[in-house]
Amino acid sequence: MKSDKLYAFLFLAPAVAITAVFLYYPFFDNIRQSFYRTDGFFNSTFIGLENYRRLLEDDIALGATLNSLELMLYVSIFQVGIALALAVMVDSIRHGVRFFRTTFFFPVVISGAAIGLLFTLIYNYNNGLLNEILVRLGLERVLWLTEQSSLYMVAIPTIWSYVGFYFIILLTAISKIPADYYEAAKLEGINGFQKTIKITLPLIVTDMKTCLILAITGALKIFELVYIITRGGPARSSEVLGTYMYQKAFVDSAVGYGATLAILMVIIGLSLALITNILLKRDDVTY
Amino acid sequence: MKKCTRLLCIPFGLAITLSACSNEDASTPTSDSSGSNNNEETIELRVVTTMAGTDPGGLAFNELIEDFQNENDHISIINESQSADAGVIRTKVNTDFSSNNEPDLMFYFNTVDAQGIIDQGLVIDLEKAEDLNLEGFHELMYEQQRNENGGLYAVPQSGFYEALFVNEALFEEHGVELPTTWELYEEAIRAFAETDIIPVAVSTEDSYYLVEHYILAAGGIENFRAELSEQDEAWAEGLDKIAEHAEMGAFPVDAATIDLGASAQLFHSEQAAMLFEGSWAYGGMSDAGIADNVRPYYMPVYGDGGETGDLVGGASQGWFISTKAYEDDSKHDAVVDFFNFITSEESIVKIADATMQVPAKGSLSELPETVASGHALSEEATGVEAPINDRIYPEAFTHIRQSVPEIVNGSKTGAQVIEEAAELE
């Protein structure tokens, strides 16, 4: 028994060491840096809570937070919603399940940078795909990325790129539901829609909860698509916390304030995950 | 216990295997680049520059390293150059210096970027070193490297200028007068705005050159040189003028979302008549096949404090020597030799020849007409000042630059943005 513990310790030690060095140390150092006006290298002055005071007065940070929350809403509704609809539909067909599974999952394996570049080319005003189609149809070019539309335009690829991930989770959950339930319901005369509402959805609610929490916390990490497609513009209309933090820490060399924004992201992420957990709290379904 | 011993043998065995591999290298006699073996120990010098990636100077620099190593077979140069794009070089240099892993020599931005390194005493004051050859540099470029504290921590390699690049063929084709004065510049904007040609290819979001040139236009070199904390009125006026010109249709429809590369592409494909850029832009124009149609012009100045002929430019990069390497007896001579070699007129001209920049020593001959006219622009300038971007706190400049779309859409004024930026310093 004692040697088992030793084995457990030895096998866990590398993972613990790596996590400590690459996750916990940077995290706590990030908290420390948030109390400094620093470029992260040579210029470092302790300023106490000044960065936090600045954060409270920063209109751009407020706008970025609201944009992040708006994006989170779209992601939660559409990523999980579309994934659920696709999973239910794919589960109900007899042929081509593998094809649809691969097709819907495919965007997940493409890097965010590539998807960002792809959509940059699609939205481009002068030579973009959408405007080329419009011109061929004899219509006027459209400025797709405006202050009013930019957040929606970055939400589209963000949703599209990760629908497949939740689709696979939900499809797997649906496929685990015992066939007996459906057979019994069929004998009772239940139709397809009722089958989904009364059997499928209640039985996969735990997985949907997981998907929602993943979507909500994942939305806070959205960075590369926004950075590549709009860089937070025009006029900061699509600025999100990820792009603003990156700009402060790495473009402006204001690592201290960037660290403060990172803390804000952690607080928002943890709070929302907690709230989601409480709101969706119910006994796990087992069968 | 037996199991435990076996388990512990795994890392031990791994260590033996790894050390056997490393011994293989260690047991191999050191040979120099020329292939000859001698008893003299090879001295390794780590050099970091921005001459990598798309920088046309990279090839010439590598050839110079090879020449130096052939002449000094006991010195091995480890070239750790990184492209200047996307700030990668800044992160590398800051990380190296702050982790006590600094390069022995570096060719880096002698701007606010190097101030922390200088303040920490991590690079030497070159004028205080007795064995370096600091002769023959063009006075203006040399003095531009001097720090506020009076020390000289870097010497220049080449100078640059930023200017209004004009596609003269498009002007001729549309019967528009060349923008040699502010009135003609505005007239050109009006004239091209009525055609399918974009008057000025700019990105208002990525508006480095746009901001610099409009501030220069509004106040000339005198106001351009002001400190941000002074909140010079000409700076605010220049920013407001960008909005006024945007209203006139001067810029691309999507100027608020495209980056510098995309705006340059509009100019390269002759969809735009003018472009604000630096002297390094010649390569892109040459590749696009439009270089013969293009000439650089001074930004027309209309405000008090200067005249048309003032120029944003200078020599913002230079060769530094790390204090650690200079004070290391085993490396000292090699560092001095390489520094004197790479900053010799021959080396500087060779690199400048590849980049078409104005060399800090000597001059280039047989230049293409566009490049030659740029050099003439630089030589005949009534005043030259380093870009604002190089002089103020980076966060403050980013705030000004990224607020341009908000000035254009009317949600902020130039004065408001300058005031906000000054508060960040």
XYZ file of C-alpha atoms in Angstrom, chain B:
425
model
C 11.555 -2.328 -2.426
C 12.679 -4.248 -5.471
C 10.044 -2.503 -7.562
C 11.122 0.807 -6.175
C 14.755 0.209 -7.095
C 13.714 -0.712 -10.621
C 11.667 2.434 -10.871
C 14.503 4.616 -9.748
C 16.708 2.922 -12.361
C 14.561 4.420 -15.138
C 15.593 8.056 -14.709
C 19.127 6.971 -13.909
C 19.308 4.941 -17.131
C 17.774 7.843 -19.026
C 20.378 10.185 -17.603
C 23.194 7.837 -18.690
C 21.731 7.606 -22.193
C 21.406 11.381 -22.455
C 24.874 11.993 -21.120
C 26.232 9.428 -23.606
C 24.576 11.412 -26.386
C 25.940 14.683 -25.100
C 29.406 13.175 -24.613
C 29.434 12.386 -28.276
C 29.293 16.124 -28.992
C 31.706 16.997 -26.253
C 34.281 14.505 -27.424
C 34.169 15.893 -30.946
C 37.091 18.265 -31.405
C 35.989 21.861 -31.934
C 36.502 22.990 -35.443
C 36.124 26.491 -36.770
C 34.049 27.659 -39.697
C 36.926 27.364 -42.132
C 37.318 23.746 -41.206
C 40.770 24.104 -39.719
C 41.629 22.971 -36.220
C 43.907 24.992 -34.023
C 44.703 25.291 -30.368
C 43.018 28.649 -29.998
C 39.703 28.337 -28.206
C 36.671 29.295 -30.289
C 34.916 32.364 -28.956
C 31.179 32.429 -29.473
C 29.447 35.779 -29.938
C 25.662 35.966 -29.828
C 24.286 38.690 -32.076
C 20.661 39.822 -32.270
C 19.451 42.088 -35.077
C 16.251 42.810 -36.967
C 17.890 41.695 -40.200
C 15.801 38.567 -40.629
C 12.529 37.481 -42.176
C 11.484 39.838 -44.940
C 14.244 42.338 -44.188
C 16.281 42.557 -47.402
C 19.378 43.273 -45.294
C 19.343 39.732 -43.892
C 21.219 38.177 -46.785
C 23.914 40.859 -46.806
C 24.291 40.548 -43.038
C 24.767 36.783 -43.274
C 27.430 37.276 -45.954
C 29.218 39.770 -43.706
C 29.149 37.296 -40.820
C 30.676 34.690 -43.106
C 33.397 37.121 -44.231
C 34.188 38.003 -40.624
C 34.392 34.377 -39.544
C 36.653 33.568 -42.476
C 39.029 36.305 -41.387
C 38.725 35.442 -37.678
C 38.528 31.683 -37.517
C 38.587 31.668 -33.709
C 35.318 33.609 -33.533
C 31.952 31.994 -34.113
C 28.976 34.301 -34.604
C 25.629 32.945 -33.468
C 23.074 34.949 -35.402
C 19.816 35.184 -33.416
C 18.206 37.840 -35.599
C 14.423 38.154 -35.527
C 12.091 40.001 -37.809
C 11.025 43.437 -36.574
C 7.432 42.595 -37.532
C 4.828 42.207 -34.796
C 7.182 43.240 -32.022
C 8.791 39.787 -31.726
C 12.234 41.353 -31.504
C 11.160 43.550 -28.576
C 9.972 40.592 -26.557
C 13.133 38.638 -27.333
C 15.510 41.455 -26.398
C 13.632 42.340 -23.200
C 13.412 38.698 -22.171
C 17.092 38.053 -22.907
C 18.295 41.098 -20.997
C 16.002 40.595 -18.022
C 16.957 36.928 -17.682
C 20.717 37.569 -17.701
C 20.964 35.942 -21.126
C 21.700 39.056 -23.150
C 23.268 38.959 -26.616
C 26.864 40.200 -26.861
C 25.990 42.662 -29.616
C 22.697 43.791 -30.974
C 21.214 45.958 -33.688
C 18.066 47.261 -32.056
C 15.732 50.239 -31.691
C 17.559 53.011 -29.875
C 14.254 54.561 -28.810
C 12.035 54.229 -25.740
C 12.370 50.499 -26.396
C 15.997 50.491 -25.233
C 15.616 52.952 -22.353
C 15.134 50.298 -19.664
C 18.218 48.412 -20.843
C 20.254 51.638 -20.880
C 18.988 52.730 -17.443
C 20.006 49.369 -15.997
C 23.562 49.807 -17.361
C 23.262 46.618 -19.421
C 24.806 48.214 -22.522
C 27.974 50.300 -22.614
C 28.432 53.960 -23.437
C 30.365 53.473 -26.669
C 32.178 56.801 -26.410
C 33.664 55.773 -23.088
C 35.191 52.639 -24.628
C 38.708 53.300 -25.900
C 39.095 50.604 -28.506
C 36.043 51.221 -30.694
C 36.192 53.035 -34.000
C 33.451 55.656 -33.993
C 34.865 57.714 -36.866
C 33.219 58.561 -40.155
C 29.513 58.492 -39.277
C 27.243 61.129 -40.778
C 26.916 63.686 -38.011
C 23.091 63.942 -37.909
C 22.497 60.201 -37.729
C 25.277 59.779 -35.169
C 23.916 62.500 -32.899
C 20.384 61.149 -33.226
C 21.558 58.058 -31.391
C 22.621 60.094 -28.375
C 20.616 59.412 -25.245
C 18.934 62.107 -23.160
C 21.568 61.490 -20.491
C 24.302 62.491 -22.963
C 25.657 58.970 -23.425
C 26.020 57.236 -26.777
C 24.881 53.624 -26.423
C 24.412 52.804 -30.086
C 25.804 53.784 -33.462
C 23.637 53.959 -36.572
C 23.712 51.747 -39.622
C 21.356 53.592 -41.911
C 18.811 56.341 -41.902
C 15.191 56.301 -42.919
C 12.551 58.807 -43.894
C 8.787 58.711 -43.970
C 7.042 60.504 -46.792
C 4.016 60.849 -49.026
C 4.523 58.359 -51.844
C 2.755 59.545 -54.969
C 1.823 57.491 -58.010
C 2.695 60.171 -60.587
C 1.343 58.086 -63.460
C -2.158 58.130 -61.920
C -1.911 61.879 -61.346
C -0.949 62.393 -64.970
C -3.634 60.047 -66.245
C -6.344 61.930 -64.310
C -4.915 65.360 -64.995
C -4.314 66.155 -61.327
C -1.500 68.432 -60.160
C 1.170 66.852 -57.966
C 0.691 67.509 -54.204
C 3.616 69.848 -53.607
C 1.590 72.227 -51.422
C -1.241 71.744 -48.938
C -3.732 73.301 -51.335
C -2.682 70.952 -54.128
C -2.802 67.996 -51.723
C -6.389 68.820 -50.802
C -7.199 69.462 -54.470
C -5.821 66.010 -55.331
C -8.055 64.454 -52.650
C -11.110 66.194 -54.087
C -10.209 65.233 -57.650
C -9.540 61.545 -56.963
C -12.549 61.233 -54.650
C -14.674 61.788 -57.754
C -13.027 58.890 -59.562
C -12.778 55.183 -58.738
C -9.227 55.810 -57.509
C -8.849 56.127 -53.709
C -6.981 59.399 -53.015
C -4.834 58.165 -50.084
C -4.391 54.515 -49.137
C -4.419 54.470 -45.349
C -5.589 52.445 -42.432
C -7.133 54.685 -39.783
C -6.949 51.891 -37.204
C -3.291 51.105 -37.926
C -2.525 54.761 -38.502
C 1.159 55.204 -37.564
C 2.221 57.212 -40.616
C -1.105 58.981 -41.009
C -0.954 60.415 -37.477
C 2.704 61.455 -37.830
C 2.167 63.231 -41.154
C -1.035 65.051 -40.267
C 0.506 66.352 -37.047
C 3.553 67.460 -39.045
C 1.288 69.160 -41.592
C -0.648 71.016 -38.922
C 2.330 72.397 -37.012
C 5.536 71.865 -38.917
C 8.643 70.414 -37.335
C 8.639 72.852 -34.396
C 5.297 71.657 -33.021
C 5.955 68.106 -34.155
C 8.914 68.062 -31.750
C 6.720 69.001 -28.775
C 6.356 66.709 -25.791
C 3.020 64.942 -25.461
C 2.595 66.476 -22.002
C 2.520 69.939 -23.621
C -0.682 68.906 -25.427
C 0.340 70.990 -28.414
C -2.674 72.370 -30.255
C -1.180 71.408 -33.614
C -1.330 67.740 -32.610
C -5.058 67.978 -31.912
C -5.617 69.989 -35.085
C -3.753 67.399 -37.155
C -5.978 64.626 -35.813
C -9.125 66.656 -36.495
C -7.880 67.298 -40.030
C -7.831 63.505 -40.601
C -11.565 63.447 -39.848
C -12.138 66.393 -42.183
C -10.315 64.635 -45.022
C -12.123 61.355 -44.326
C -15.344 63.301 -44.801
C -14.003 64.509 -48.169
C -13.543 60.868 -49.223
C -9.764 60.865 -48.950
C -9.425 57.367 -47.525
C -10.642 53.849 -48.346
C -14.215 53.043 -47.306
C -12.903 50.309 -45.020
C -9.985 52.333 -43.613
C -11.128 51.656 -40.044
C -10.701 47.888 -40.349
C -7.884 47.265 -42.828
C -4.280 47.140 -41.639
C -1.153 48.730 -43.075
C -0.484 45.763 -45.341
C -3.943 45.898 -46.882
C -3.742 49.663 -47.405
C -0.324 49.305 -49.072
C -1.859 46.639 -51.285
C -4.387 49.198 -52.570
C -1.504 51.450 -53.559
C 0.500 48.593 -55.089
C -2.466 47.564 -57.229
C -2.862 51.189 -58.351
C -6.307 51.426 -56.752
C -4.974 54.375 -54.719
C -2.960 57.410 -55.781
C -1.044 58.262 -52.584
C 0.399 56.406 -49.615
C 2.134 57.410 -46.374
C 5.064 55.071 -45.826
C 8.695 54.756 -44.855
C 11.726 54.499 -47.116
C 11.659 50.701 -46.673
C 8.455 50.602 -48.741
C 10.477 50.752 -51.944
C 10.865 46.933 -51.952
C 7.090 46.358 -51.992
C 6.556 48.894 -54.767
C 9.356 47.370 -56.765
C 7.858 43.875 -56.365
C 4.466 45.229 -57.458
C 6.073 46.726 -60.563
C 4.948 50.295 -59.861
C 8.208 51.722 -58.483
C 8.954 53.612 -61.701
C 5.621 55.457 -61.416
C 6.171 56.467 -57.798
C 8.073 59.356 -56.198
C 8.257 60.314 -52.525
C 7.128 63.856 -51.609
C 7.431 65.941 -48.482
C 4.200 66.114 -46.502
C 2.854 69.573 -47.343
C 2.954 71.707 -44.179
C 0.227 74.337 -43.771
C 0.511 75.245 -40.079
C 2.927 77.630 -38.406
C 6.123 76.158 -37.021
C 7.723 74.757 -40.113
C 7.542 74.572 -43.871
C 7.000 72.031 -46.599
C 10.356 70.252 -46.641
C 10.203 69.049 -43.032
C 10.561 65.325 -42.731
C 9.837 62.527 -40.287
C 12.906 60.346 -40.222
C 16.310 59.754 -38.783
C 18.190 56.722 -37.614
C 16.258 54.978 -34.885
C 18.198 51.721 -34.845
C 21.763 51.200 -33.814
C 24.506 48.754 -32.820
C 24.806 48.165 -29.065
C 27.411 46.228 -27.056
C 26.329 44.519 -23.852
C 28.229 45.532 -20.739
C 28.624 41.893 -19.734
C 30.321 40.950 -23.010
C 32.531 44.058 -23.080
C 33.767 43.459 -19.554
C 34.344 39.742 -20.149
C 38.106 39.409 -20.762
C 37.629 36.246 -22.785
C 35.230 37.978 -25.186
C 36.322 41.600 -25.096
C 38.649 41.573 -28.113
C 36.237 39.547 -30.232
C 33.368 41.912 -29.391
C 35.453 44.964 -30.301
C 36.667 43.353 -33.543
C 33.169 42.414 -34.660
C 31.755 45.820 -33.707
C 34.481 47.630 -35.664
C 33.952 45.266 -38.606
C 30.167 45.523 -38.795
C 30.184 49.314 -38.352
C 32.927 49.872 -40.906
C 31.982 51.881 -44.001
C 32.302 48.797 -46.179
C 29.870 46.745 -44.071
C 27.398 49.576 -43.623
C 27.313 50.348 -47.337
C 26.917 46.654 -48.176
C 23.810 46.334 -45.985
C 22.454 49.719 -47.135
C 22.952 48.574 -50.709
C 20.564 45.692 -50.067
C 17.982 47.760 -48.200
C 18.366 50.949 -50.301
C 18.409 52.959 -47.072
C 20.647 55.972 -46.571
C 23.924 54.561 -45.139
C 25.281 56.009 -41.881
C 28.762 56.062 -43.441
C 29.659 56.659 -47.089
C 26.992 56.710 -49.795
C 25.347 54.479 -52.353
C 25.837 54.776 -56.075
C 23.729 53.759 -59.082
C 20.450 53.951 -57.234
C 17.102 53.459 -58.981
C 15.427 56.813 -59.615
C 12.717 56.426 -56.942
C 15.252 55.539 -54.263
C 17.602 58.305 -55.366
C 14.807 60.857 -55.134
C 14.085 59.611 -51.614
C 17.711 60.047 -50.630
C 17.655 63.549 -52.085
C 14.487 64.257 -50.105
C 16.314 63.212 -46.977
C 19.433 65.259 -47.734
C 17.560 68.429 -48.644
C 15.040 68.355 -45.795
C 14.538 71.645 -43.943
C 14.108 69.755 -40.690
C 14.143 66.104 -39.648
C 12.636 64.647 -36.495
C 12.166 61.087 -35.242
C 8.595 59.718 -35.363
C 6.383 60.530 -32.376
C 5.969 56.780 -31.990
C 9.660 56.490 -31.076
C 9.585 59.308 -28.577
C 6.546 58.840 -26.369
C 5.286 56.131 -24.035
C 4.040 53.266 -26.279
C 0.648 53.059 -24.586
C 0.060 56.753 -25.201
C 0.865 56.493 -28.901
C -1.322 53.404 -29.326
C -4.165 55.327 -27.724
C -3.750 58.181 -30.219
C -3.419 55.804 -33.161
C -6.353 53.577 -32.262
C -8.592 56.531 -31.488
C -8.375 57.858 -35.049
C -11.495 55.927 -36.185
C -13.367 57.488 -33.250
C -12.168 60.949 -34.306
C -13.307 60.156 -37.834
C -16.777 59.060 -36.684
C -17.069 62.180 -34.530
C -17.314 60.474 -31.141
C -14.032 62.070 -30.011
C -12.082 65.202 -30.842
C -8.355 65.442 -31.464
C -7.879 67.511 -28.305
C -9.754 64.956 -26.215
C -7.601 62.097 -27.538
C -4.361 64.011 -26.932
C -5.483 64.811 -23.395
C -6.334 61.154 -22.726
C -2.992 60.041 -24.160
C -1.091 62.574 -22.031
C -2.765 61.145 -18.925
C -1.334 57.723 -19.767
C 2.284 58.947 -19.662
